[in-house]
Coordinates of C-alpha atoms in Angstrom, one line a residue:
M1 CA -12.5 32.8 -6.4
N2 CA -15.1 30.0 -6.3
L3 CA -16.0 27.8 -9.3
H4 CA -19.2 25.9 -9.3
F5 CA -20.2 23.5 -12.1
Y6 CA -21.9 20.2 -12.4
R7 CA -21.1 16.9 -14.3
L8 CA -21.7 13.2 -13.9
L9 CA -19.2 11.3 -11.7
L10 CA -18.2 7.8 -12.8
S11 CA -18.2 5.4 -9.7
V12 CA -16.9 2.0 -10.7
P13 CA -17.2 -0.7 -8.1
V14 CA -14.5 -3.5 -8.3
F15 CA -15.1 -6.6 -6.0
A16 CA -11.9 -7.6 -4.3
G17 CA -12.5 -11.2 -3.0
A18 CA -10.3 -13.5 -1.0
L19 CA -7.1 -14.5 -2.9
G20 CA -4.6 -17.1 -2.4
C21 CA -1.2 -15.8 -1.1
S22 CA 1.6 -15.0 -3.5
E23 CA 4.5 -14.8 -0.8
R24 CA 5.0 -15.6 2.8
E25 CA 7.8 -15.6 5.3
T26 CA 8.8 -18.7 7.1
L27 CA 7.2 -19.0 10.6
P28 CA 9.3 -19.5 13.7
E29 CA 9.1 -23.0 15.5
A30 CA 6.1 -23.2 17.6
D31 CA 7.1 -22.8 21.4
S32 CA 5.1 -22.5 24.7
T33 CA 3.0 -19.7 23.3
K34 CA -0.1 -20.1 21.1
E35 CA 0.5 -18.9 17.6
V36 CA -2.1 -17.7 15.2
V37 CA -1.1 -18.0 11.6
I38 CA -2.7 -15.3 9.3
F39 CA -2.6 -16.4 5.7
G40 CA -2.3 -14.0 2.8
I41 CA -6.1 -14.6 1.9
Q42 CA -7.2 -11.9 4.1
E43 CA -9.7 -9.9 2.0
D44 CA -8.2 -7.3 0.0
F45 CA -9.9 -3.9 -1.2
T46 CA -10.2 -5.6 -4.2
G47 CA 7.1 1.5 7.9
D48 CA 7.0 2.3 11.3
R49 CA 3.3 2.2 11.8
T50 CA 2.0 -0.7 13.5
R51 CA -0.9 -0.8 10.8
S52 CA -1.4 -2.8 7.6
V53 CA -0.2 -1.0 4.5
V54 CA -1.5 -1.0 1.0
G55 CA 0.3 -3.5 -1.5
E56 CA 0.2 -3.8 -5.2
V57 CA -2.9 -3.4 -7.3
L58 CA -3.4 -7.1 -8.5
D59 CA -4.2 -8.5 -12.0
N60 CA -7.9 -8.6 -11.2
G61 CA -7.9 -4.9 -10.1
A62 CA -8.0 -5.8 -6.6
I63 CA -6.2 -3.6 -4.0
A64 CA -3.9 -5.8 -1.8
M65 CA -3.4 -5.1 1.8
N66 CA -0.2 -6.1 3.6
W67 CA 0.8 -6.7 7.2
S68 CA 3.4 -4.2 8.4
V69 CA 6.1 -5.1 10.9
G70 CA 4.9 -5.2 14.5
D71 CA 1.1 -5.3 13.6
K72 CA -1.0 -6.5 16.5
I73 CA -4.4 -8.1 16.4
G74 CA -6.9 -8.9 19.3
I75 CA -7.9 -12.4 20.1
F76 CA -10.8 -13.7 22.2
G77 CA -10.4 -17.2 23.3
S78 CA -12.6 -20.2 24.1
G79 CA -12.3 -19.7 27.7
T80 CA -11.5 -16.5 29.9
T81 CA -9.1 -14.8 27.4
T82 CA -10.5 -11.6 26.3
N83 CA -8.8 -9.2 23.9
E84 CA -5.3 -10.6 24.1
P85 CA -2.9 -8.9 21.8
F86 CA -1.0 -11.1 19.3
T87 CA 2.0 -9.5 17.5
S88 CA 3.1 -10.2 14.0
T89 CA 6.4 -12.1 13.2
N90 CA 7.2 -10.7 9.8
T91 CA 10.3 -8.4 9.2
Y92 CA 8.8 -6.4 6.2
P93 CA 5.4 -5.7 4.9
I94 CA 3.8 -8.9 3.5
R95 CA 0.4 -10.3 2.7
E96 CA 0.9 -13.4 4.8
T97 CA 2.6 -13.7 8.3
G98 CA 2.3 -15.4 11.7
F99 CA 1.0 -13.7 14.9
K100 CA 2.1 -14.8 18.4
G101 CA 0.6 -14.4 21.7
N102 CA -0.5 -16.2 24.8
L103 CA -3.7 -17.9 25.7
A104 CA -4.9 -19.6 28.9
D105 CA -4.1 -23.3 29.2
G106 CA -6.6 -25.5 27.3
E107 CA -7.9 -22.6 25.3
T108 CA -8.1 -22.1 21.6
P109 CA -8.5 -18.8 19.8
I110 CA -12.2 -18.1 18.5
Y111 CA -12.3 -14.6 17.3
A112 CA -9.6 -12.2 15.8
Y113 CA -9.9 -8.4 14.9
Y114 CA -7.6 -5.8 13.7
P115 CA -6.1 -3.3 14.8
Y116 CA -5.7 -4.2 18.3
D117 CA -7.6 -1.8 20.6
A118 CA -7.0 -2.2 24.5
A119 CA -10.5 -0.8 25.0
A120 CA -12.2 -3.5 23.0
T121 CA -13.3 -5.8 25.8
D122 CA -16.6 -6.7 24.6
K123 CA -16.6 -9.1 21.4
N124 CA -20.2 -8.1 20.7
A125 CA -19.2 -4.4 20.2
I126 CA -15.8 -3.8 18.9
P127 CA -15.3 0.0 18.5
V128 CA -14.4 1.6 15.2
N129 CA -13.7 5.2 14.4
I130 CA -13.6 6.4 10.8
P131 CA -12.5 10.0 10.9
S132 CA -14.4 12.6 8.7
T133 CA -11.1 14.2 8.1
Q134 CA -8.3 12.0 6.8
E135 CA -4.7 12.8 6.0
Y136 CA -3.4 11.2 2.7
S137 CA 0.4 11.2 2.5
G138 CA 1.0 8.1 0.4
T139 CA -0.7 4.7 0.1
S140 CA 0.4 3.5 3.5
S141 CA -1.5 6.3 5.2
I142 CA -4.9 4.6 4.6
A143 CA -3.7 1.7 6.9
E144 CA -4.8 4.2 9.6
Y145 CA -8.3 3.3 8.8
D146 CA -8.1 -0.3 7.9
Y147 CA -10.5 -2.5 9.9
K148 CA -10.9 -6.1 9.5
A149 CA -11.8 -9.3 11.5
S150 CA -12.5 -13.0 11.5
G151 CA -15.1 -15.2 13.2
K152 CA -13.6 -18.4 11.9
I153 CA -10.2 -19.6 13.3
T154 CA -9.1 -23.2 12.4
E155 CA -6.4 -25.1 13.9
L156 CA -3.5 -26.6 11.8
S157 CA -1.9 -30.0 12.1
D158 CA 1.2 -28.3 13.7
G159 CA -0.8 -26.9 16.5
S160 CA -0.8 -23.3 15.0
F161 CA -3.9 -21.6 13.7
K162 CA -5.1 -20.0 10.5
C163 CA -7.9 -17.5 9.9
N164 CA -9.2 -15.3 7.0
M165 CA -9.7 -11.5 7.8
Q166 CA -12.8 -9.8 6.4
Q167 CA -12.5 -6.3 5.4
L168 CA -15.2 -4.1 7.1
G169 CA -14.8 -0.7 5.3
V170 CA -15.0 0.7 1.8
L171 CA -12.2 2.1 -0.1
L172 CA -12.5 5.3 -2.4
R173 CA -9.8 5.7 -4.9
F174 CA -9.6 9.4 -6.2
E175 CA -7.7 9.3 -9.5
I176 CA -7.0 13.0 -9.8
N177 CA -5.5 14.7 -13.0
L178 CA -3.9 17.8 -11.7
D179 CA -3.2 19.2 -15.1
D180 CA -7.0 18.9 -15.9
I181 CA -7.7 20.7 -12.6
K182 CA -5.6 23.6 -13.8
S183 CA -7.1 23.8 -17.3
C184 CA -10.6 23.6 -15.7
I185 CA -10.0 26.6 -13.4
K186 CA -8.5 28.8 -16.5
S187 CA -11.2 27.8 -18.8
K188 CA -14.2 28.3 -16.5
I189 CA -12.9 31.7 -15.2
D190 CA -10.6 33.4 -17.8
E191 CA -8.5 31.7 -20.5
T192 CA -5.9 34.4 -19.9
L193 CA -5.7 33.8 -16.0
T194 CA -2.1 33.1 -14.9
L195 CA -2.3 31.1 -11.8
P196 CA 0.6 31.6 -9.2
D197 CA 3.5 29.2 -9.7
D198 CA 2.8 27.8 -6.2
E199 CA -0.7 26.9 -6.8
R200 CA -1.3 23.5 -5.3
A201 CA -4.1 21.0 -4.5
L202 CA -5.0 20.9 -0.9
Y203 CA -7.8 18.5 -0.4
V204 CA -10.7 16.6 -1.8
S205 CA -14.0 16.1 0.0
M206 CA -17.2 14.1 -0.5
S207 CA -20.5 14.6 1.1
S208 CA -23.7 12.7 1.2
Q209 CA -27.1 12.5 3.2
V210 CA -26.0 8.8 4.2
A211 CA -23.4 8.5 6.8
M212 CA -19.8 7.6 5.7
T213 CA -17.7 8.3 8.8
G214 CA -17.8 8.6 12.5
D215 CA -18.2 6.0 15.4
Y216 CA -19.4 2.4 14.6
T217 CA -19.1 -0.9 16.3
Y218 CA -19.4 -4.5 15.1
D219 CA -20.1 -7.9 16.6
L220 CA -17.4 -10.6 16.1
T221 CA -20.0 -13.3 16.8
A222 CA -22.2 -12.1 13.9
S223 CA -22.3 -13.6 10.4
P224 CA -21.6 -11.9 8.3
M225 CA -20.0 -9.1 10.4
A226 CA -21.1 -5.6 9.7
L227 CA -20.4 -2.0 10.9
K228 CA -23.2 -0.7 13.0
A229 CA -23.6 3.1 13.0
G230 CA -23.4 4.9 16.5
T231 CA -24.8 8.2 17.5
A232 CA -21.9 10.3 16.2
T233 CA -21.5 9.8 12.3
S234 CA -21.1 12.1 9.5
G235 CA -22.0 12.2 5.8
E236 CA -18.8 13.8 4.8
V237 CA -15.3 12.6 4.3
K238 CA -12.5 15.2 3.6
M239 CA -9.0 13.9 2.4
N240 CA -6.1 16.4 3.0
L241 CA -3.4 15.9 0.5
T242 CA -0.6 16.5 3.0
E243 CA 2.1 16.6 0.2
T244 CA 0.1 19.4 -1.4
P245 CA 1.1 18.6 -5.0
M246 CA 1.6 21.1 -7.7
L247 CA -1.0 21.4 -10.5
S248 CA 1.0 19.2 -12.8
G249 CA 0.8 15.5 -13.6
S250 CA -1.6 13.1 -11.7
V251 CA -2.0 11.6 -8.3
I252 CA -4.0 8.6 -6.9
A253 CA -5.2 9.1 -3.3
Y254 CA -7.4 6.8 -1.1
A255 CA -10.0 7.4 1.6
V256 CA -11.8 5.0 3.8
V257 CA -15.6 5.3 4.4
A258 CA -18.3 3.0 5.9
P259 CA -20.5 0.9 3.8
G260 CA -24.0 2.4 3.2
A261 CA -27.0 2.7 1.0
Q262 CA -25.7 5.4 -1.2
S263 CA -27.4 4.5 -4.5
G264 CA -29.4 7.3 -5.7
Q265 CA -27.9 9.9 -3.2
E266 CA -26.7 13.2 -4.3
L267 CA -23.0 13.4 -3.8
M268 CA -21.1 16.5 -3.6
I269 CA -17.4 16.7 -4.5
D270 CA -15.2 19.7 -3.5
I271 CA -11.5 20.3 -4.8
K272 CA -9.8 22.9 -3.1
T273 CA -6.5 24.5 -4.5
T274 CA -4.4 27.3 -2.9
H275 CA -6.7 30.1 -4.6
C276 CA -9.6 28.3 -6.2
S277 CA -12.1 25.7 -5.5
I278 CA -14.1 23.4 -7.9
Q279 CA -17.5 21.8 -6.9
L280 CA -19.2 18.8 -8.6
T281 CA -22.6 17.2 -7.7
T282 CA -23.8 13.9 -9.1
K283 CA -26.1 11.0 -8.2
A284 CA -24.4 7.9 -6.7
L285 CA -24.9 5.1 -9.0
C286 CA -24.7 2.1 -6.5
D287 CA -24.5 1.4 -2.9
F288 CA -21.1 1.3 -1.0
E289 CA -20.5 -2.3 -0.1
T290 CA -18.1 -3.9 2.3
G291 CA -15.0 -4.9 0.8
Y292 CA -15.3 -3.1 -2.5
Y293 CA -13.3 -0.2 -3.7
Y294 CA -14.9 2.6 -6.0
V295 CA -12.9 4.6 -8.5
V296 CA -13.7 8.3 -8.5
P297 CA -12.1 9.9 -11.5
L298 CA -11.4 13.7 -11.4
N299 CA -10.2 14.7 -14.8
A300 CA -11.2 16.4 -18.1
S301 CA -14.1 13.9 -18.6
V302 CA -16.0 15.2 -15.6
F303 CA -14.8 18.8 -15.7
N304 CA -15.7 19.7 -19.3

């Protein structure tokens, strides 16, 4: 059975700027390798994967991003060093850590980007792929699509280095009330409808005429850095809820999309459960801007 109805979607942008670090690990003594120190003022969106992970929601509403164990960044040096991997020194997820790697004699690091990609040999065209289908299994899963970079690396008095990482994507925060989804299905179809006990939420998708996913590049030498769309982009993002929650309680899930001129665009949102689907359409209230996250509430206020 399919259910189609239309209500206004509230999309609230919350700016997440650079913040001072609240914790950091002691860095090892400098040795013969060059060491880049990444402080916890990497821009926020407001365990065994070698990708950053979502941290706490900060007092100002920003969503903190942590470095995970074994993370790698790519470094371009002042001389011949091109796309050299530097590996993090932290032993648990943290907002500030050090990265160690090798540079040619006499060189200093100039550009840094994340995550490391062995194919990224051109600093003027670092490749990025934001998939149109994303798997959400918990907050750490959005780290799959966390892209950031820095065009300013400064040397410290001890010979190590520091840089601030700029977020390049946009984060969508879906706040899903599963009880309200269940009530909506019953009220719009038949108040006496008894849904199967195993009815579960499967996915949420959003589509627009403006590209949100696909292949992009960015230039490390540009200021500010920004994603540039390639030839293979899509106006849809589908977020599979891999844990397929029962229609009870609530869940918060995240998807990553590219920045874009979305203001005024018609957005279509689909919610799929085991046996039913709900479709909402609305006008986007603002553009999707780099480094922001946008709250998408899916509850009784938009279902009624």
